[in-house]
JSON list of C-alpha atoms in Angstrom, two decimals:
[
{"chain": "A", "resi": 1, "resn": "UNK", "atom": "CA", "xyz": [0.00, 0.00, 0.00]},
{"chain": "A", "resi": 2, "resn": "UNK", "atom": "CA", "xyz": [1.35, 3.41, -0.93]},
{"chain": "A", "resi": 3, "resn": "UNK", "atom": "CA", "xyz": [0.15, 6.10, 1.47]},
{"chain": "A", "resi": 4, "resn": "UNK", "atom": "CA", "xyz": [1.17, 9.75, 1.27]},
{"chain": "A", "resi": 5, "resn": "UNK", "atom": "CA", "xyz": [0.92, 11.33, 4.74]},
{"chain": "A", "resi": 6, "resn": "UNK", "atom": "CA", "xyz": [1.20, 14.83, 3.27]},
{"chain": "A", "resi": 7, "resn": "UNK", "atom": "CA", "xyz": [-1.73, 14.12, 0.96]},
{"chain": "A", "resi": 8, "resn": "UNK", "atom": "CA", "xyz": [-3.76, 12.87, 3.93]},
{"chain": "A", "resi": 9, "resn": "UNK", "atom": "CA", "xyz": [-3.07, 16.11, 5.82]},
{"chain": "A", "resi": 10, "resn": "UNK", "atom": "CA", "xyz": [-3.93, 18.14, 2.70]},
{"chain": "A", "resi": 11, "resn": "UNK", "atom": "CA", "xyz": [-7.22, 16.28, 2.36]},
{"chain": "A", "resi": 12, "resn": "UNK", "atom": "CA", "xyz": [-7.89, 16.87, 6.06]},
{"chain": "A", "resi": 13, "resn": "UNK", "atom": "CA", "xyz": [-7.36, 20.62, 5.59]},
{"chain": "A", "resi": 14, "resn": "UNK", "atom": "CA", "xyz": [-9.72, 20.55, 2.62]},
{"chain": "A", "resi": 15, "resn": "UNK", "atom": "CA", "xyz": [-12.37, 18.76, 4.71]},
{"chain": "A", "resi": 16, "resn": "UNK", "atom": "CA", "xyz": [-11.96, 21.35, 7.46]},
{"chain": "A", "resi": 17, "resn": "UNK", "atom": "CA", "xyz": [-12.45, 24.13, 4.90]},
{"chain": "A", "resi": 18, "resn": "UNK", "atom": "CA", "xyz": [-15.56, 22.47, 3.51]},
{"chain": "A", "resi": 19, "resn": "UNK", "atom": "CA", "xyz": [-16.85, 21.95, 7.04]},
{"chain": "A", "resi": 20, "resn": "UNK", "atom": "CA", "xyz": [-16.49, 25.66, 7.77]},
{"chain": "A", "resi": 21, "resn": "UNK", "atom": "CA", "xyz": [-18.24, 26.59, 4.53]},
{"chain": "A", "resi": 22, "resn": "UNK", "atom": "CA", "xyz": [-21.15, 24.26, 5.20]},
{"chain": "A", "resi": 23, "resn": "UNK", "atom": "CA", "xyz": [-21.44, 25.44, 8.80]},
{"chain": "A", "resi": 24, "resn": "UNK", "atom": "CA", "xyz": [-21.58, 29.05, 7.59]},
{"chain": "A", "resi": 25, "resn": "UNK", "atom": "CA", "xyz": [-24.50, 28.24, 5.27]},
{"chain": "A", "resi": 26, "resn": "UNK", "atom": "CA", "xyz": [-27.76, 29.44, 6.69]},
{"chain": "A", "resi": 27, "resn": "UNK", "atom": "CA", "xyz": [-31.33, 29.31, 5.54]},
{"chain": "A", "resi": 28, "resn": "UNK", "atom": "CA", "xyz": [-32.84, 32.63, 4.54]},
{"chain": "A", "resi": 29, "resn": "UNK", "atom": "CA", "xyz": [-35.36, 34.23, 6.83]},
{"chain": "A", "resi": 30, "resn": "UNK", "atom": "CA", "xyz": [-39.02, 34.07, 5.97]},
{"chain": "A", "resi": 31, "resn": "UNK", "atom": "CA", "xyz": [-40.92, 37.24, 5.10]},
{"chain": "A", "resi": 32, "resn": "UNK", "atom": "CA", "xyz": [-44.28, 35.48, 4.89]},
{"chain": "A", "resi": 33, "resn": "UNK", "atom": "CA", "xyz": [-46.89, 35.43, 7.60]},
{"chain": "A", "resi": 34, "resn": "UNK", "atom": "CA", "xyz": [-46.17, 32.41, 9.81]},
{"chain": "A", "resi": 35, "resn": "UNK", "atom": "CA", "xyz": [-49.81, 31.32, 9.82]},
{"chain": "A", "resi": 36, "resn": "UNK", "atom": "CA", "xyz": [-49.76, 30.63, 6.10]},
{"chain": "A", "resi": 37, "resn": "UNK", "atom": "CA", "xyz": [-49.41, 26.94, 5.25]},
{"chain": "A", "resi": 38, "resn": "UNK", "atom": "CA", "xyz": [-46.64, 27.60, 2.73]},
{"chain": "A", "resi": 39, "resn": "UNK", "atom": "CA", "xyz": [-44.71, 29.67, 5.28]},
{"chain": "A", "resi": 40, "resn": "UNK", "atom": "CA", "xyz": [-44.88, 26.77, 7.73]},
{"chain": "A", "resi": 41, "resn": "UNK", "atom": "CA", "xyz": [-43.58, 24.36, 5.09]},
{"chain": "A", "resi": 42, "resn": "UNK", "atom": "CA", "xyz": [-40.77, 26.75, 4.13]},
{"chain": "A", "resi": 43, "resn": "UNK", "atom": "CA", "xyz": [-39.84, 27.17, 7.80]},
{"chain": "A", "resi": 44, "resn": "UNK", "atom": "CA", "xyz": [-39.72, 23.37, 8.19]},
{"chain": "A", "resi": 45, "resn": "UNK", "atom": "CA", "xyz": [-37.51, 23.02, 5.11]},
{"chain": "A", "resi": 46, "resn": "UNK", "atom": "CA", "xyz": [-35.18, 25.73, 6.46]},
{"chain": "A", "resi": 47, "resn": "UNK", "atom": "CA", "xyz": [-34.98, 23.93, 9.81]},
{"chain": "A", "resi": 48, "resn": "UNK", "atom": "CA", "xyz": [-34.14, 20.69, 7.98]},
{"chain": "A", "resi": 49, "resn": "UNK", "atom": "CA", "xyz": [-31.49, 22.54, 5.99]},
{"chain": "A", "resi": 50, "resn": "UNK", "atom": "CA", "xyz": [-29.88, 23.87, 9.15]},
{"chain": "A", "resi": 51, "resn": "UNK", "atom": "CA", "xyz": [-29.89, 20.37, 10.67]},
{"chain": "A", "resi": 52, "resn": "UNK", "atom": "CA", "xyz": [-28.40, 18.85, 7.50]},
{"chain": "A", "resi": 53, "resn": "UNK", "atom": "CA", "xyz": [-25.74, 21.56, 7.35]},
{"chain": "A", "resi": 54, "resn": "UNK", "atom": "CA", "xyz": [-24.75, 20.95, 10.97]},
{"chain": "A", "resi": 55, "resn": "UNK", "atom": "CA", "xyz": [-24.67, 17.18, 10.39]},
{"chain": "A", "resi": 56, "resn": "UNK", "atom": "CA", "xyz": [-22.58, 17.45, 7.22]},
{"chain": "A", "resi": 57, "resn": "UNK", "atom": "CA", "xyz": [-20.23, 19.92, 8.87]},
{"chain": "A", "resi": 58, "resn": "UNK", "atom": "CA", "xyz": [-19.71, 17.63, 11.87]},
{"chain": "A", "resi": 59, "resn": "UNK", "atom": "CA", "xyz": [-19.13, 14.64, 9.59]},
{"chain": "A", "resi": 60, "resn": "UNK", "atom": "CA", "xyz": [-16.51, 16.51, 7.54]},
{"chain": "A", "resi": 61, "resn": "UNK", "atom": "CA", "xyz": [-14.80, 17.70, 10.73]},
{"chain": "A", "resi": 62, "resn": "UNK", "atom": "CA", "xyz": [-14.76, 14.12, 12.02]},
{"chain": "A", "resi": 63, "resn": "UNK", "atom": "CA", "xyz": [-13.30, 12.91, 8.73]},
{"chain": "A", "resi": 64, "resn": "UNK", "atom": "CA", "xyz": [-10.59, 15.59, 8.89]},
{"chain": "A", "resi": 65, "resn": "UNK", "atom": "CA", "xyz": [-9.70, 14.54, 12.44]},
{"chain": "A", "resi": 66, "resn": "UNK", "atom": "CA", "xyz": [-9.46, 10.89, 11.40]},
{"chain": "A", "resi": 67, "resn": "UNK", "atom": "CA", "xyz": [-7.30, 11.77, 8.39]},
{"chain": "A", "resi": 68, "resn": "UNK", "atom": "CA", "xyz": [-4.84, 13.72, 10.55]},
{"chain": "A", "resi": 69, "resn": "UNK", "atom": "CA", "xyz": [-4.67, 10.82, 13.04]},
{"chain": "A", "resi": 70, "resn": "UNK", "atom": "CA", "xyz": [-4.17, 8.31, 10.22]},
{"chain": "A", "resi": 71, "resn": "UNK", "atom": "CA", "xyz": [-1.40, 10.40, 8.72]},
{"chain": "A", "resi": 72, "resn": "UNK", "atom": "CA", "xyz": [0.41, 10.60, 12.06]},
{"chain": "A", "resi": 73, "resn": "UNK", "atom": "CA", "xyz": [-0.04, 6.88, 12.72]},
{"chain": "A", "resi": 74, "resn": "UNK", "atom": "CA", "xyz": [1.21, 5.94, 9.27]},
{"chain": "A", "resi": 75, "resn": "UNK", "atom": "CA", "xyz": [4.23, 8.22, 9.58]},
{"chain": "A", "resi": 76, "resn": "UNK", "atom": "CA", "xyz": [5.05, 6.81, 13.01]},
{"chain": "A", "resi": 77, "resn": "UNK", "atom": "CA", "xyz": [4.74, 3.26, 11.72]},
{"chain": "A", "resi": 78, "resn": "UNK", "atom": "CA", "xyz": [7.00, 4.02, 8.76]},
{"chain": "A", "resi": 79, "resn": "UNK", "atom": "CA", "xyz": [9.63, 5.59, 11.01]},
{"chain": "A", "resi": 80, "resn": "UNK", "atom": "CA", "xyz": [9.54, 2.59, 13.36]},
{"chain": "A", "resi": 81, "resn": "UNK", "atom": "CA", "xyz": [9.85, 0.18, 10.43]},
{"chain": "A", "resi": 82, "resn": "UNK", "atom": "CA", "xyz": [12.76, 2.11, 8.97]},
{"chain": "A", "resi": 83, "resn": "UNK", "atom": "CA", "xyz": [14.48, 2.08, 12.35]},
{"chain": "A", "resi": 84, "resn": "UNK", "atom": "CA", "xyz": [14.02, -1.68, 12.71]},
{"chain": "A", "resi": 85, "resn": "UNK", "atom": "CA", "xyz": [15.40, -2.26, 9.21]},
{"chain": "A", "resi": 86, "resn": "UNK", "atom": "CA", "xyz": [18.39, -0.05, 9.98]},
{"chain": "A", "resi": 87, "resn": "UNK", "atom": "CA", "xyz": [19.06, -1.96, 13.20]},
{"chain": "A", "resi": 88, "resn": "UNK", "atom": "CA", "xyz": [18.69, -5.27, 11.36]},
{"chain": "A", "resi": 89, "resn": "UNK", "atom": "CA", "xyz": [21.21, -4.16, 8.74]},
{"chain": "A", "resi": 90, "resn": "UNK", "atom": "CA", "xyz": [23.64, -3.11, 11.47]},
{"chain": "A", "resi": 91, "resn": "UNK", "atom": "CA", "xyz": [23.30, -6.52, 13.15]},
{"chain": "A", "resi": 92, "resn": "UNK", "atom": "CA", "xyz": [24.25, -8.31, 9.95]}
]
């Protein structure tokens, strides 16, 4: 498997940027009278949009966190493997 830790961190930064953009998205306010049926439906759709935005934002933030952790773990594993190979070569 060929993993590029820098690419993982770059993707994590991209996910964090997308998360911020989605979190900043807000539903427009309603100018209609709240008692109108269509205004109630629009308000419900806007509430759903806010919930979806928050959910997507949290998911992207979680993905970014996991990518950063994976990058660090992979790098650590590679360094440990390289060290073991170096020590093995010295023992020969």
